[in-house]
Coordinates of C-alpha atoms and ligand atoms in Angstrom, one line a residue:
W7 CA 28.2 13.6 32.5
R8 CA 29.3 16.5 34.6
G9 CA 32.8 16.4 35.7
A10 CA 33.4 15.5 39.3
R11 CA 36.2 17.2 40.9
R12 CA 38.5 15.4 43.1
E13 CA 41.5 16.7 44.8
G14 CA 44.9 15.6 43.6
G15 CA 47.2 13.6 45.8
G16 CA 44.6 10.9 46.4
A17 CA 45.0 7.3 45.6
M18 CA 43.7 7.7 42.1
A19 CA 45.8 10.8 41.4
A20 CA 48.8 8.7 42.1
A21 CA 47.8 6.4 39.2
G22 CA 49.5 8.3 36.5
P23 CA 52.7 10.1 36.3
G24 CA 51.9 13.5 37.5
G25 CA 54.0 16.6 37.9
P26 CA 54.0 18.8 40.9
G27 CA 51.2 21.3 41.4
R28 CA 47.5 20.8 41.8
M29 CA 46.0 18.0 39.8
E30 CA 42.3 17.4 39.2
L31 CA 40.5 14.3 38.3
A32 CA 37.3 14.4 36.4
L33 CA 35.0 11.4 36.1
L34 CA 33.8 10.9 32.6
G35 CA 31.7 8.0 33.5
P36 CA 31.1 4.5 32.2
A37 CA 32.3 4.3 28.6
P38 CA 31.2 1.8 26.0
G39 CA 34.0 -0.7 25.4
A40 CA 35.8 0.1 28.6
P41 CA 38.3 -2.5 29.7
S42 CA 37.5 -4.6 32.8
C43 CA 39.2 -5.3 36.1
P44 CA 38.0 -7.9 38.6
H45 CA 35.2 -5.4 39.6
G46 CA 33.7 -5.1 36.1
P47 CA 34.1 -2.4 33.5
A48 CA 36.5 0.4 34.6
L49 CA 35.4 4.0 34.6
L50 CA 36.9 6.7 32.4
F51 CA 38.6 9.6 34.1
M52 CA 40.4 12.6 32.9
K53 CA 43.5 14.0 34.5
T54 CA 43.8 17.8 34.2
S55 CA 46.5 20.1 35.5
Q56 CA 45.5 23.5 36.7
G57 CA 44.9 25.9 33.9
K58 CA 44.8 23.3 31.1
E59 CA 41.5 22.4 29.5
E60 CA 41.9 18.9 28.2
G61 CA 43.8 16.3 30.1
R62 CA 44.8 12.8 29.2
R63 CA 42.1 10.2 29.8
F64 CA 42.5 6.9 31.6
Y65 CA 40.5 4.0 32.9
A66 CA 40.6 3.0 36.6
C67 CA 38.7 0.6 38.8
S68 CA 35.2 1.8 39.6
A69 CA 34.9 0.2 43.0
C70 CA 38.3 0.7 44.7
R71 CA 39.6 4.1 45.3
D72 CA 42.7 2.7 46.9
R73 CA 45.3 1.3 44.6
K74 CA 46.1 -1.3 47.2
D75 CA 42.7 -2.9 46.6
C76 CA 42.7 -2.8 42.8
N77 CA 45.5 -1.3 40.8
F78 CA 43.8 -1.4 37.4
F79 CA 45.1 1.5 35.2
Q80 CA 45.1 2.1 31.5
W81 CA 45.4 5.2 29.4
E82 CA 42.4 5.6 27.1
D83 CA 44.7 5.8 24.0
E84 CA 47.0 3.1 25.1
K85 CA 47.6 0.1 22.8
V86 CA 47.3 -3.1 24.8
S87 CA 49.0 -6.1 23.4
E88 CA 47.2 -9.5 23.0
T89 CA 49.5 -11.0 25.6
R90 CA 48.7 -8.4 28.1
L91 CA 44.9 -8.7 27.4
A92 CA 45.1 -12.5 27.9
A93 CA 47.1 -12.0 31.1
R94 CA 44.5 -9.5 32.3
E95 CA 41.6 -11.8 31.6
E96 CA 43.3 -14.6 33.5
Y97 CA 44.0 -12.2 36.4
N98 CA 40.3 -11.1 36.4
R99 CA 39.3 -14.8 36.5
N100 CA 41.7 -15.6 39.3
H101 CA 40.4 -12.6 41.3
Q102 CA 36.8 -13.8 41.4
P103 CA 35.5 -15.5 44.5
S104 CA 36.7 -19.2 44.8
C105 CA 33.1 -20.4 45.3
T106 CA 30.2 -19.6 43.0
H107 CA 27.0 -18.3 44.5
R108 CA 25.3 -21.7 43.6
Q109 CA 28.0 -23.6 45.4
N110 CA 27.5 -21.4 48.5
V111 CA 23.8 -22.0 48.4
D112 CA 24.4 -25.7 48.3
R113 CA 26.8 -25.5 51.2
Y114 CA 24.2 -23.5 53.2
K115 CA 21.6 -26.3 52.6
N116 CA 24.0 -28.8 54.1
F117 CA 25.0 -26.5 56.9
V118 CA 21.5 -26.0 58.2
L119 CA 21.1 -29.8 58.3
L120 CA 24.0 -30.1 60.8
P121 CA 23.3 -30.4 64.5
L122 CA 24.2 -27.2 66.4
S123 CA 27.4 -28.8 67.8
K124 CA 28.8 -29.1 64.2
R125 CA 28.0 -25.7 63.0
R126 CA 31.1 -23.6 62.8
F127 CA 32.0 -20.3 61.3
C128 CA 35.6 -19.4 60.5
Q129 CA 36.3 -15.9 61.6
E130 CA 39.4 -15.6 59.6
C131 CA 38.0 -16.8 56.3
Q132 CA 34.5 -15.3 57.1
Q133 CA 33.1 -18.6 56.0
L134 CA 30.6 -21.2 57.2
L135 CA 32.5 -24.5 57.6
L136 CA 31.3 -28.0 56.8
P137 CA 32.8 -30.7 59.0
A138 CA 35.0 -32.0 56.2
E139 CA 36.7 -28.5 56.1
W140 CA 37.5 -28.2 59.8
E141 CA 40.9 -29.7 59.3
K142 CA 41.9 -27.0 56.8
H143 CA 40.9 -24.2 59.2
S144 CA 42.3 -25.9 62.4
D145 CA 44.6 -23.0 63.3
H146 CA 42.0 -20.3 62.5
Q147 CA 39.7 -18.7 65.1
F148 CA 36.1 -19.9 64.7
L149 CA 32.7 -19.6 66.3
C150 CA 30.8 -22.7 67.4
D151 CA 27.1 -23.6 67.7
I152 CA 25.9 -21.2 65.0
T153 CA 22.2 -20.8 65.6
T154 CA 19.4 -20.3 63.1
A155 CA 19.0 -16.8 64.5
Q156 CA 22.7 -16.1 63.8
L157 CA 22.3 -17.4 60.2
K158 CA 19.4 -15.0 59.8
S159 CA 21.5 -12.0 60.9
P160 CA 24.7 -12.4 58.8
S161 CA 25.6 -8.7 59.3
Q162 CA 26.1 -9.5 63.0
L163 CA 28.1 -12.6 62.2
L164 CA 30.4 -11.1 59.6
Y165 CA 32.7 -8.4 60.6
P166 CA 32.0 -5.1 59.0
L167 CA 34.5 -4.2 56.2
E168 CA 35.4 -0.8 57.3
N169 CA 38.0 -0.1 54.7
K170 CA 37.1 3.5 54.1
K171 CA 38.0 3.6 50.5
T172 CA 36.4 0.4 49.3
N173 CA 33.6 -1.1 51.3
A174 CA 33.0 1.4 54.1
Q175 CA 30.4 -0.9 55.7
Y176 CA 28.5 1.1 58.3
L177 CA 25.6 -0.8 59.6
F178 CA 22.3 0.9 60.7
A179 CA 21.6 1.1 64.4
D180 CA 18.5 -0.9 65.3
R181 CA 16.5 2.3 65.8
S182 CA 17.2 3.6 62.3
C183 CA 16.6 0.2 60.7
Q184 CA 13.3 -0.3 62.4
F185 CA 12.3 3.3 61.5
L186 CA 13.1 2.6 57.8
L187 CA 11.2 -0.6 57.8
N188 CA 8.1 0.8 59.5
L189 CA 8.2 3.7 57.1
L190 CA 8.3 1.5 54.1
I191 CA 5.4 -0.6 55.4
D192 CA 3.3 2.4 56.2
L193 CA 3.9 3.8 52.7
G194 CA 2.5 0.6 51.4
F195 CA 5.6 -0.9 49.7
R196 CA 5.8 -4.7 49.5
R197 CA 9.2 -5.0 47.8
V198 CA 12.5 -3.5 48.7
L199 CA 15.5 -3.4 46.4
S200 CA 18.2 -3.1 49.0
V201 CA 21.3 -1.7 47.3
G202 CA 24.2 -1.8 49.7
T203 CA 21.8 -2.2 52.7
P204 CA 22.5 -5.7 54.0
R205 CA 21.1 -5.0 57.5
L206 CA 17.8 -3.7 56.2
H207 CA 17.7 -6.7 53.9
E208 CA 18.3 -9.1 56.7
V209 CA 15.7 -7.6 59.0
I210 CA 13.1 -7.9 56.2
Q211 CA 14.0 -11.4 55.3
S212 CA 14.1 -12.7 58.8
K213 CA 10.8 -11.1 59.7
A214 CA 9.3 -12.6 56.5
S215 CA 10.5 -16.1 57.6
E216 CA 9.1 -15.7 61.1
E217 CA 5.8 -14.0 60.6
E218 CA 3.3 -15.4 58.1
E219 CA 1.3 -12.2 57.7
F220 CA 4.5 -10.2 57.0
S221 CA 4.5 -9.9 53.2
V222 CA 7.4 -7.6 52.5
R223 CA 10.3 -9.1 50.5
S224 CA 13.8 -7.8 49.7
L225 CA 16.5 -8.4 47.1
L226 CA 20.0 -7.4 48.2
L227 CA 22.5 -6.0 45.7
D228 CA 25.9 -5.7 47.2
I229 CA 29.6 -6.0 46.3
D230 CA 30.2 -8.0 49.5
F231 CA 30.2 -11.6 48.2
R232 CA 30.3 -13.0 51.8
Y233 CA 26.5 -12.6 51.8
S234 CA 26.1 -15.3 49.1
Q235 CA 26.7 -17.8 51.8
F236 CA 23.4 -16.9 53.5
Y237 CA 21.1 -16.0 50.6
T238 CA 19.8 -17.7 47.5
E239 CA 20.2 -16.2 44.0
D240 CA 16.7 -14.8 44.4
E241 CA 17.7 -12.9 47.5
F242 CA 21.1 -11.6 46.8
C243 CA 23.0 -10.5 43.7
H244 CA 26.7 -9.7 43.7
Y245 CA 26.6 -6.2 42.3
N246 CA 28.8 -3.2 41.8
M247 CA 26.9 0.1 42.2
F248 CA 29.6 2.2 40.7
N249 CA 29.3 0.7 37.3
H250 CA 26.0 -1.2 37.4
H251 CA 27.8 -4.5 37.0
F252 CA 26.1 -7.8 37.9
F253 CA 28.9 -10.3 38.6
G254 CA 26.4 -13.1 38.0
G255 CA 25.8 -12.0 34.4
E256 CA 22.5 -12.1 32.6
A257 CA 20.9 -14.5 35.1
A258 CA 21.4 -12.1 38.0
R259 CA 20.3 -9.2 35.9
E260 CA 17.1 -11.1 35.1
T261 CA 16.6 -11.8 38.8
C262 CA 16.7 -8.1 39.5
R263 CA 14.4 -7.3 36.6
K264 CA 11.9 -9.9 37.8
F265 CA 12.0 -8.5 41.3
L266 CA 11.3 -5.0 39.9
Y267 CA 8.2 -6.2 38.1
E268 CA 5.3 -5.2 40.2
E269 CA 2.9 -8.1 40.2
N270 CA -0.5 -7.9 41.9
G271 CA 0.0 -4.3 42.7
E272 CA 3.0 -5.0 45.0
R273 CA 4.9 -1.7 44.9
V274 CA 8.7 -1.6 44.8
I275 CA 11.0 0.9 46.5
M276 CA 14.8 1.1 46.2
V277 CA 16.8 1.8 49.3
T278 CA 20.5 2.5 49.0
D279 CA 23.2 3.5 51.4
P280 CA 26.4 3.8 49.4
P281 CA 29.9 4.4 50.8
F282 CA 30.2 8.1 51.3
G283 CA 33.5 8.4 49.6
G284 CA 31.8 7.2 46.4
L285 CA 31.5 9.3 43.3
V286 CA 28.0 10.7 43.2
E287 CA 27.9 10.8 39.4
A288 CA 28.9 7.1 39.1
L289 CA 26.2 6.2 41.7
A290 CA 23.6 8.4 40.0
S291 CA 24.4 6.8 36.6
S292 CA 23.8 3.3 38.1
F293 CA 20.7 4.2 39.9
K294 CA 19.3 5.7 36.7
K295 CA 19.9 2.4 35.1
L296 CA 18.1 0.6 37.9
M297 CA 15.2 3.0 37.5
A298 CA 15.2 2.3 33.8
M299 CA 15.0 -1.4 34.5
W300 CA 12.0 -0.8 36.7
R301 CA 10.3 1.4 34.1
E302 CA 10.9 -1.2 31.3
T303 CA 9.1 -3.9 33.3
K304 CA 5.9 -2.1 32.7
K305 CA 4.5 -2.0 29.2
E306 CA 2.3 0.9 30.1
G307 CA 1.3 3.0 33.1
H308 CA 4.7 4.2 34.4
D309 CA 5.1 6.9 31.8
N310 CA 7.2 9.5 33.3
K311 CA 7.1 8.1 36.8
E312 CA 10.3 7.3 38.7
M313 CA 10.9 4.2 40.7
P314 CA 10.4 5.3 44.4
M315 CA 13.8 5.6 46.1
F316 CA 15.5 6.3 49.3
W317 CA 19.1 7.4 48.9
I318 CA 20.8 7.6 52.3
F319 CA 23.8 10.0 52.2
P320 CA 25.3 12.9 54.1
Y321 CA 23.4 16.2 53.9
F322 CA 26.4 18.1 52.5
F323 CA 25.9 16.1 49.3
E324 CA 22.5 17.6 48.8
S325 CA 23.3 19.8 45.9
R326 CA 25.3 17.1 44.1
I327 CA 22.4 14.6 44.4
L328 CA 19.8 17.2 43.3
D329 CA 22.0 17.9 40.2
F330 CA 21.3 14.4 39.1
F331 CA 17.9 13.8 40.6
P332 CA 16.0 17.2 40.6
S333 CA 12.9 15.4 41.8
F334 CA 14.5 14.4 45.1
S335 CA 14.3 16.2 48.4
M336 CA 16.2 15.8 51.6
M337 CA 14.5 14.6 54.8
D338 CA 15.6 15.9 58.2
Y339 CA 15.7 12.4 59.7
Q340 CA 19.2 11.6 61.1
V341 CA 20.3 8.0 60.2
D342 CA 22.2 6.3 63.0
Y343 CA 24.9 3.7 62.7
D344 CA 26.2 0.9 65.0
N345 CA 29.9 0.9 64.2
H346 CA 30.4 4.5 63.2
A347 CA 31.8 6.3 66.2
L348 CA 31.2 9.7 64.7
Y349 CA 27.7 9.3 63.7
K350 CA 26.3 7.2 66.5
H351 CA 24.0 8.7 69.0
G352 CA 25.6 8.4 72.4
K353 CA 24.0 7.0 75.4
T354 CA 23.7 10.4 77.0
G355 CA 22.8 13.3 74.8
R356 CA 22.4 12.8 71.1
R357 CA 25.3 13.2 68.8
Q358 CA 24.2 14.6 65.5
S359 CA 24.5 12.3 62.5
P360 CA 25.0 14.1 59.2
V361 CA 23.4 11.3 57.3
R362 CA 19.9 11.9 55.7
I363 CA 17.3 10.3 53.5
F364 CA 17.0 11.7 49.9
T365 CA 13.7 10.7 48.3
N366 CA 11.5 11.3 45.3
L367 CA 8.4 10.6 47.3
T368 CA 6.3 13.5 48.4
P369 CA 8.0 14.9 51.6
S370 CA 4.7 15.2 53.5
M371 CA 4.3 11.5 53.3
I372 CA 7.6 10.8 55.1
V373 CA 6.4 10.8 58.7
L374 CA 9.3 11.3 61.2
P375 CA 9.0 10.1 64.8
E376 CA 7.6 12.9 67.1
E377 CA 9.0 11.1 70.2
E378 CA 12.5 11.9 68.8
G379 CA 11.6 15.6 68.4
Y380 CA 10.6 15.8 64.8
R381 CA 7.6 18.0 64.1
F382 CA 5.5 18.8 61.0
C383 CA 5.9 22.2 59.5
T384 CA 2.6 23.1 57.8
V385 CA 4.2 25.8 55.6
C386 CA 7.0 23.5 54.3
Q387 CA 4.7 20.5 54.3
R388 CA 7.3 18.2 55.7
Y389 CA 8.6 16.9 59.0
V390 CA 11.7 18.7 60.3
S391 CA 14.0 18.3 63.3
S392 CA 13.2 20.0 66.5
G393 CA 15.9 22.6 66.2
N394 CA 15.0 23.5 62.6
Q395 CA 13.0 26.7 62.8
H396 CA 10.9 28.1 60.0
C397 CA 12.6 31.2 58.7
E398 CA 10.0 33.9 57.8
I399 CA 12.4 35.5 55.3
C400 CA 13.5 32.4 53.5
N401 CA 10.0 31.0 54.0
S402 CA 11.4 27.6 54.7
C403 CA 12.8 25.5 57.5
T404 CA 16.4 26.0 56.5
S405 CA 18.6 24.1 58.9
K406 CA 20.5 21.2 57.3
D407 CA 22.3 19.8 60.3
G408 CA 19.5 19.9 62.9
R409 CA 20.7 22.9 64.8
R410 CA 18.9 26.3 64.7
W411 CA 20.3 28.4 61.8
K412 CA 20.3 32.2 61.6
H413 CA 19.3 34.4 58.8
C414 CA 22.0 36.6 57.2
V415 CA 20.5 39.6 55.5
L416 CA 23.6 40.2 53.4
C417 CA 23.8 36.6 52.1
K418 CA 20.0 36.6 51.8
K419 CA 19.9 33.1 53.3
C420 CA 20.2 31.2 56.6
V421 CA 23.6 30.0 57.7
K422 CA 25.1 27.9 60.5
P423 CA 24.8 29.4 64.0
S424 CA 28.6 29.6 64.3
W425 CA 29.2 31.5 61.1
F426 CA 29.6 35.2 60.7
H427 CA 29.6 37.4 57.7
C428 CA 33.1 38.2 56.3
N429 CA 33.1 41.4 54.3
N430 CA 36.3 40.3 52.5
C431 CA 34.9 37.1 51.2
N432 CA 31.4 38.6 50.8
C433 CA 29.8 35.6 52.4
C434 CA 29.2 33.9 55.7
T435 CA 31.9 31.5 56.9
L436 CA 33.7 30.2 60.0
Q437 CA 35.3 32.9 62.1
K438 CA 38.7 31.2 61.6
H439 CA 39.3 31.1 57.9
S440 CA 41.8 32.5 55.4
C441 CA 40.4 35.0 53.0
E442 CA 42.5 33.8 50.0
K443 CA 40.6 32.3 47.3
T444 CA 41.6 29.5 45.0
D445 CA 39.8 29.3 41.7
V446 CA 38.8 25.7 42.1
G447 CA 35.6 24.9 43.9
C448 CA 35.4 22.6 46.8
F449 CA 34.4 19.0 45.9
V450 CA 31.8 18.9 48.6
C451 CA 29.9 22.2 48.5
G452 CA 31.2 23.5 45.2
K453 CA 32.2 26.9 46.7
A454 CA 35.6 28.4 46.1
G455 CA 38.1 29.2 48.8
H456 CA 38.8 25.9 50.4
K457 CA 39.5 22.2 49.6
R458 CA 37.2 19.4 50.5
S459 CA 39.2 18.6 53.7
A460 CA 38.5 22.1 55.0
C461 CA 34.9 22.4 53.8
P462 CA 32.9 24.2 56.5
S463 CA 29.9 22.1 55.7
L464 CA 31.8 19.1 57.0
S465 CA 32.7 20.5 60.3
C466 CA 30.2 20.5 63.2
S467 CA 31.3 23.9 64.4
Ligands
SAH525 N1 23.8 1.0 56.5 C1 23.7 -0.2 55.6 C2 25.1 -0.5 55.1 C3 25.7 0.6 54.3 S1 27.5 0.4 54.2 C4 23.1 -1.3 56.4 O1 23.2 -1.3 57.6 O2 22.4 -2.2 55.8 C5 27.7 0.4 52.5 C6 27.3 -1.0 51.8 O3 27.6 -0.8 50.5 C7 28.1 -2.2 52.3 O4 27.2 -3.2 52.5 C8 29.1 -2.4 51.2 O5 29.5 -3.8 51.1 C9 28.4 -2.0 50.0 N2 29.2 -1.5 48.9 C10 30.4 -0.9 49.0 N3 30.9 -0.7 47.8 C11 30.0 -1.2 46.9 C12 29.9 -1.3 45.5 N4 30.9 -0.8 44.7 N5 28.9 -1.9 44.9 C13 27.9 -2.4 45.7 N6 27.9 -2.3 47.0 C14 28.9 -1.7 47.6
ZN526 ZN1 9.0 25.4 57.5
ZN527 ZN1 16.6 32.6 56.4
ZN528 ZN1 37.1 36.0 54.6
ZN529 ZN1 33.2 23.2 50.7

């Protein structure tokens, strides 16, 4: 585990009593014997004050970065009394969903038997209602005449959980979803492990139910339990990708394992689109466990091969992702979202999206749509965006954000078009910057001189 730096003053930093001054949090990762909160085993963090080497270690919730969502906190060396342990267990039990997945599957079976006029969906409780329950929800807003088509697109029926710090549900725009699906099919995959990609999952599942010759299947792993109302235990597992926790226990784990077992040459790919605020090292640790699960399903043959994967994440996390997955490369394709005002392509003129596909597949196999301006660079052997010019000095197509970058002879690399070389800082940066340096690197790009909030890689200028 490499320590992840996070800036002090955030929700987690407020967890322990902290003095003034800059405080850093390092993620030490999932630890054996870690206590649990309602979101499964907590992660071990270390609080360090500037200048000090070792800080006090504590456990905090893996899934919620906002204490309002889960306030679990325990010092690593804290002695927890039996009474408190019992209370915690009860609390965890009480904070599980009120319905089990099985119960929801049974409810769904009854729901689809109802005539259209009796199919209601409560918008407040985000729940399909059976007639006997109408009474209880009588003063709630609800939708009527829920069609089969609506049931097949739950991501349209449910409202997106936009809470930035916990769910950050940003749904693929149609164009990106179709692109991903066609790409997977063209690459010959027949099974998709959809980790935090409910919309991709639903497009696959509904196509499979409509077209007989369509043979792709998907298993959704997501922390959003609302999806258990629409999918069986073979289609959805309630899962936390920050600690690799299956809420459904061994049975759910087995479902996943079975899904990863490649029968009759049906190849599997994992596609994931985690919340961007998520800790890369926690995600990487879970994804490695999913990869290991895949590898273990084969007695022989896989050897050193990795499970094929698409990790969808902003381009400025490239170096962090490559730290954990050196075999990955970043594709130029810009992933678009429906409900993300910042990342959506406007009706007129495209707004750039910073979100990319990271994959361990050979880049030249990832064919990007030429009608959207992507072209194949024969030197780099990969598709690049239209503005991404091949730099003769770097011998590579160097743009990360889709715009044409310029080569700086002093930095010996290509930089953003709006940057200039600052002789003080001895590097290229924004015109407007302060030359003071802090000794702590930025969480996003790792460079010194600024905090994450001021990271030049985040700005579009
Ligand atoms: N673009 C995707 C959705 C990505 S949004 C699509 O259209 O299909 C991030 C997804 O990750 C959401 O579905 C959210 O519920 C899920 N998620 C958030 N935190 C999670 C966690 N800790 N474990 C598993 N899934 C999580
Ligand atoms: Zn090139
Ligand atoms: Zn260059
Ligand atoms: Zn400077
Ligand atoms: Zn930075």
